[in-house]
PDB file of C-alpha atoms in Angstrom:
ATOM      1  CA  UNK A1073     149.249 -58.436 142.034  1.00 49.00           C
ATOM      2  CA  UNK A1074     145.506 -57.788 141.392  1.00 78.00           C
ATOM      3  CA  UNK A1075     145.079 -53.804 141.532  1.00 83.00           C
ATOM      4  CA  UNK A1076     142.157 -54.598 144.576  1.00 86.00           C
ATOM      5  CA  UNK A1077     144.600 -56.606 146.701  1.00 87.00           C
ATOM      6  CA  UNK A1078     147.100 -53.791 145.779  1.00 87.00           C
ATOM      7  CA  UNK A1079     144.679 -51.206 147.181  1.00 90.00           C
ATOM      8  CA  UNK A1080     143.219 -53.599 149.979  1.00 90.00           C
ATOM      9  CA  UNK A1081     147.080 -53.701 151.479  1.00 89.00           C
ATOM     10  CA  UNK A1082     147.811 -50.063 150.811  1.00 90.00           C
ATOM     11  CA  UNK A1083     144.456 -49.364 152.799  1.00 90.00           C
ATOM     12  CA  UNK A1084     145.543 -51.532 155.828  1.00 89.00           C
ATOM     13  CA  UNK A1085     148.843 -50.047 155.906  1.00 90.00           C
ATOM     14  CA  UNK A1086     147.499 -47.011 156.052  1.00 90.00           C
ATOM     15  CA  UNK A1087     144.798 -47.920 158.746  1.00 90.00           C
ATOM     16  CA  UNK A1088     147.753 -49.065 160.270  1.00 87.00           C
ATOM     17  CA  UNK A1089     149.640 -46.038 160.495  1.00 88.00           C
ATOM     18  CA  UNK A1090     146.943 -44.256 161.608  1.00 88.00           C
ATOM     19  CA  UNK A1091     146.417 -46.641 164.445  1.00 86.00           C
ATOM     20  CA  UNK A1092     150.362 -46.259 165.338  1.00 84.00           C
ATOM     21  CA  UNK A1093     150.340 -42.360 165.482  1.00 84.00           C
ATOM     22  CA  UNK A1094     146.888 -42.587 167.537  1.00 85.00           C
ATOM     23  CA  UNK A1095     148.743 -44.387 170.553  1.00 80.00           C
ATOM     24  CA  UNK A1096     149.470 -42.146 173.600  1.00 76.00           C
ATOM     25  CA  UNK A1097     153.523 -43.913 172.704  1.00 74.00           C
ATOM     26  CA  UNK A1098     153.826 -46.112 169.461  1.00 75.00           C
ATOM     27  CA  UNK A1099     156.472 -48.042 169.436  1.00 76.00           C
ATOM     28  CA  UNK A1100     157.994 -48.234 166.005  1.00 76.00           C
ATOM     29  CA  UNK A1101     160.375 -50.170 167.111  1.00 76.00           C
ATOM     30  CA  UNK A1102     158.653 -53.769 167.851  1.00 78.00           C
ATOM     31  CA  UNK A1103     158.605 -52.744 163.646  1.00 79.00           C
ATOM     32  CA  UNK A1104     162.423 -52.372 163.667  1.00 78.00           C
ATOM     33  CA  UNK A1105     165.125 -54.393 161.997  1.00 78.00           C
ATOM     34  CA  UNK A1106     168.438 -53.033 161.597  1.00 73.00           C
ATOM     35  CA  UNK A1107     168.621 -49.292 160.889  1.00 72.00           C
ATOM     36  CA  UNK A1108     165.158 -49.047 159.434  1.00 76.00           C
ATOM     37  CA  UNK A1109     161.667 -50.152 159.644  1.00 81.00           C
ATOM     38  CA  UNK A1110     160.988 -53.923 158.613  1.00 86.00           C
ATOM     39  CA  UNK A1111     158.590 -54.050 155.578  1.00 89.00           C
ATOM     40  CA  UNK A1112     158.367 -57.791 156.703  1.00 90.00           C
ATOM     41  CA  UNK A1113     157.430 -57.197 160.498  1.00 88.00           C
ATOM     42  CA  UNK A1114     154.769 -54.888 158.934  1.00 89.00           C
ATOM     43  CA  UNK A1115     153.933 -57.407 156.261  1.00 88.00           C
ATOM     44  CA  UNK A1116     153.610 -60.007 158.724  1.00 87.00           C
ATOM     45  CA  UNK A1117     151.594 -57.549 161.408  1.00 85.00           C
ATOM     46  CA  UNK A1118     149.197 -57.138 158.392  1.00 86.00           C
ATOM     47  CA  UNK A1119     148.721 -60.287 157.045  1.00 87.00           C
ATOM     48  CA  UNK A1120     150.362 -59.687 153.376  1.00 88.00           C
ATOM     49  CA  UNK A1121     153.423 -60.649 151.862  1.00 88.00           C
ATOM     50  CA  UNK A1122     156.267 -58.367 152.284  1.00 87.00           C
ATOM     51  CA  UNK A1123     157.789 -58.363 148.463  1.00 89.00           C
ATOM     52  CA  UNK A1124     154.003 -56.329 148.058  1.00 89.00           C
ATOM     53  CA  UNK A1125     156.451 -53.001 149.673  1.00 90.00           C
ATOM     54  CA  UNK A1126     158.425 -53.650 146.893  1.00 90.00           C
ATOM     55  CA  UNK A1127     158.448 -50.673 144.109  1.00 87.00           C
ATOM     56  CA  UNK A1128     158.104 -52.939 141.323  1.00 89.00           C
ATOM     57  CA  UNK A1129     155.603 -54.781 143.078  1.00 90.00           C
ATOM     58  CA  UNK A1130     152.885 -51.870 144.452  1.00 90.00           C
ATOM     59  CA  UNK A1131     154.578 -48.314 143.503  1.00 90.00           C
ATOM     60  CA  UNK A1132     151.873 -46.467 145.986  1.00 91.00           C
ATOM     61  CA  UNK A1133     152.435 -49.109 149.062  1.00 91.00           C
ATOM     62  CA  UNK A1134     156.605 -48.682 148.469  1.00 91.00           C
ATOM     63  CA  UNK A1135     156.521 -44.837 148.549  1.00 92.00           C
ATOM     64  CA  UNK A1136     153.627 -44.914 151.410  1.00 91.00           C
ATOM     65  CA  UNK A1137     156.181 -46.592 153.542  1.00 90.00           C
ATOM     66  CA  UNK A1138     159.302 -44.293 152.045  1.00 90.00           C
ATOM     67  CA  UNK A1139     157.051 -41.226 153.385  1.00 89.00           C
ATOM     68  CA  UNK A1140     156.809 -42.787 156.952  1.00 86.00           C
ATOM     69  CA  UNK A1141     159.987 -43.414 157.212  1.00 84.00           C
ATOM     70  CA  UNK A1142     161.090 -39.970 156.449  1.00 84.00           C
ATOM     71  CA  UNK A1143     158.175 -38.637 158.816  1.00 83.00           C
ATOM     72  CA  UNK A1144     159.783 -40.765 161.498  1.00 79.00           C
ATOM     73  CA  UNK A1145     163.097 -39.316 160.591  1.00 76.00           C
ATOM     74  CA  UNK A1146     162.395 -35.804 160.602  1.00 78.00           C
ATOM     75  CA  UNK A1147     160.794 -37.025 164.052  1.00 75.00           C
ATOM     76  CA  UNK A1148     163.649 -38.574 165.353  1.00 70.00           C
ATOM     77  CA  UNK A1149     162.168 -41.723 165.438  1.00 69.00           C
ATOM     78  CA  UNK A1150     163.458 -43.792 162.688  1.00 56.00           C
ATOM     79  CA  UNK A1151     166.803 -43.195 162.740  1.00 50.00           C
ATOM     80  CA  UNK A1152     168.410 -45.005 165.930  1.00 50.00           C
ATOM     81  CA  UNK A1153     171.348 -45.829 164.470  1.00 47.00           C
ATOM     82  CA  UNK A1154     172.401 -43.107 162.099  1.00 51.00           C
ATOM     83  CA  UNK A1155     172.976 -39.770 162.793  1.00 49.00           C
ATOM     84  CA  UNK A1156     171.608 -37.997 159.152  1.00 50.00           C
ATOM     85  CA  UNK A1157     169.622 -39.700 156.421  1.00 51.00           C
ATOM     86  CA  UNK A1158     169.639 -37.873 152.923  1.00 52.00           C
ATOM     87  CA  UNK A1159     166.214 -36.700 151.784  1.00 53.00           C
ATOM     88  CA  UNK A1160     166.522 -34.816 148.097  1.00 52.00           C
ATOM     89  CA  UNK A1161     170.099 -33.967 148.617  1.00 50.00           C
ATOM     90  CA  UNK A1162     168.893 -32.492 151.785  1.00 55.00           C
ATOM     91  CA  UNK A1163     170.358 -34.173 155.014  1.00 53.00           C
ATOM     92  CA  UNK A1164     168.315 -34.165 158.248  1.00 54.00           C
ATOM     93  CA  UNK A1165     170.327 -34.263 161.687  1.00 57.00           C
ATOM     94  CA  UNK A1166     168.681 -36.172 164.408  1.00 55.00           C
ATOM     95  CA  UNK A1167     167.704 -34.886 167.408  1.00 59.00           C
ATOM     96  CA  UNK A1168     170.784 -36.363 169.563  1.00 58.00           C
ATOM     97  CA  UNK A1169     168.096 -36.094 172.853  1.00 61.00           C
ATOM     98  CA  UNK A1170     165.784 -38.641 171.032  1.00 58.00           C
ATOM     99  CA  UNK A1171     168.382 -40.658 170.354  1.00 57.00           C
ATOM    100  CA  UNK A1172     169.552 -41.189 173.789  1.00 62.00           C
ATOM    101  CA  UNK A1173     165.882 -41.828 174.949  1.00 64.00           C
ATOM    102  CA  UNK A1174     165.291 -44.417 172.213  1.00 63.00           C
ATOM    103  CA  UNK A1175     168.579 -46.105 173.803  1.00 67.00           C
ATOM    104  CA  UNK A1176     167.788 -45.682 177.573  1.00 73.00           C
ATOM    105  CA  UNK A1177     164.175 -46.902 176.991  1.00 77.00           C
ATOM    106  CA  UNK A1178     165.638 -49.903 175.200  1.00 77.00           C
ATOM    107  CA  UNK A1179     167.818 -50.410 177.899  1.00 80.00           C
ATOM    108  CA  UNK A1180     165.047 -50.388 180.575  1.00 82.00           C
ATOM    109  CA  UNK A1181     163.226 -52.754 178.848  1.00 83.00           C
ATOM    110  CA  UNK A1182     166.496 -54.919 178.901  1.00 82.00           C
ATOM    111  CA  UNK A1183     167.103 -55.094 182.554  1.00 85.00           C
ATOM    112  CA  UNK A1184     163.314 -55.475 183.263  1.00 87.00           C
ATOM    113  CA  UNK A1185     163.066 -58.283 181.828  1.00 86.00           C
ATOM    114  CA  UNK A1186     166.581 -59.341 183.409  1.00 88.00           C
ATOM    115  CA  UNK A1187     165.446 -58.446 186.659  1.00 89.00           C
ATOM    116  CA  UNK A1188     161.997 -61.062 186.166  1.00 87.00           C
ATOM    117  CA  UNK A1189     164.840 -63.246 185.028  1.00 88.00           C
ATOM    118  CA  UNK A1190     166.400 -63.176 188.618  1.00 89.00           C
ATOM    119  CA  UNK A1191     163.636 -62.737 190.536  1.00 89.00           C
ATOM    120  CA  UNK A1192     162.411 -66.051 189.187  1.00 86.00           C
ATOM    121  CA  UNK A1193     165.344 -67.641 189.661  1.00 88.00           C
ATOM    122  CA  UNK A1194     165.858 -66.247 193.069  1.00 89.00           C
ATOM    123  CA  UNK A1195     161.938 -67.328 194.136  1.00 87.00           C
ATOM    124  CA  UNK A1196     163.046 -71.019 193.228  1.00 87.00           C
ATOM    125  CA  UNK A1197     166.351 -70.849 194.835  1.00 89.00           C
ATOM    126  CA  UNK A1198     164.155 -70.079 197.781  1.00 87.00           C
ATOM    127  CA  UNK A1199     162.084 -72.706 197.759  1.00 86.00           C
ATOM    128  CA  UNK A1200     164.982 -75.047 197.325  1.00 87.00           C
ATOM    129  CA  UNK A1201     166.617 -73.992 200.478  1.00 88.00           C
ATOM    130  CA  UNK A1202     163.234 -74.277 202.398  1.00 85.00           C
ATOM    131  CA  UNK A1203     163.420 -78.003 201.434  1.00 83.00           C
ATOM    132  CA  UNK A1204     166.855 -78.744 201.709  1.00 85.00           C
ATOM    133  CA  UNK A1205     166.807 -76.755 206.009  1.00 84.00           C
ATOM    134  CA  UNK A1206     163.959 -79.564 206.402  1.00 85.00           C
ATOM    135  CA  UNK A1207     166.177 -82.053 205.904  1.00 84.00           C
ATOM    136  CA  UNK A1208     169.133 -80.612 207.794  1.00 86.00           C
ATOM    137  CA  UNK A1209     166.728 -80.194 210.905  1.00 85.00           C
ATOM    138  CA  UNK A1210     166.493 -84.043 210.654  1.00 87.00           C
ATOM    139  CA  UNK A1211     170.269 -84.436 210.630  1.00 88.00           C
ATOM    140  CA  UNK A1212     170.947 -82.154 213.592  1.00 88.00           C
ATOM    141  CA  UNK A1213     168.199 -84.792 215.476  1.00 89.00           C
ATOM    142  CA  UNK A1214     169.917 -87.701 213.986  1.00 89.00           C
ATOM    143  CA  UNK A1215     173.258 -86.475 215.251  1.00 89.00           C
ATOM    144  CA  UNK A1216     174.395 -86.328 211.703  1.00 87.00           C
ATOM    145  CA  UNK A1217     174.680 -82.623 211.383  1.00 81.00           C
ATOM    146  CA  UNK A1218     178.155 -81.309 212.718  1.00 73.00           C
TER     147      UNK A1218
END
């Protein structure tokens, strides 16, 4: 990788970042995949290739992204899913209240979107019924309709 690309993605990641932490609420995880931040959702959000996160690759992108995620761990952020993650033989506990918020926001989201789901479902079942009393108005004048 050309050094100026290499600097050209570590300055959009870190315009990118500061954009994130600027929001009244970022949400890291629409950047989530698994138990950690997704250098490829980030890649992809930033128009790169996601092997340039790689250490090998671009040292000062890799440990740019490292740092975040241990600022989003000490935060409570990044870690979901696992209760401690090891920093320099250190271990950080998570705040257990985050946690649960992370989880109950999540699970908000979830039954919003189930309860569009039904209302949809339930507008069309409506309309069907509408349609289908039409016709049973013209049985009951027929004599059809018991």
């Amino acid at each position: 990788m050309s050094k100026e690309r290499g600097q050209r993605n570590r300055n959009l990641f870190l315009a990118w970042v500061a954009e994130m932490k600027s929001k009244e609420s970022p949400n890291w995880l629409d950047y989530w995949h698994g138990n950690t931040l997704s250098p490829k959702k980030i890649a992809d959000e930033l128009g790169f290739d996601s092997s340039a996160f790689k250490e090998k690759r671009n040292k000062g992108l890799f440990d740019l992204l490292q740092d975040l995620k241990q600022e989003l761990a000490t935060s409570g952020v990044y870690q979901q899913r696992k209760t401690n993650l090891p920093l320099d033989k250190e271990v950080i506990a998570v705040n257990k209240d985050a946690v649960e918020d992370i989880k109950d926001s999540a699970k908000v989201r979830d039954l919003k979107r189930i309860n569009r789901r039904l209302q949809n479902e339930n507008a069309k079942l409506a309309a069907e019924v509408a349609k289908l009393s039409e016709f049973k108005d013209v049985l009951i004048e027929m004599g059809l309709w018991k």
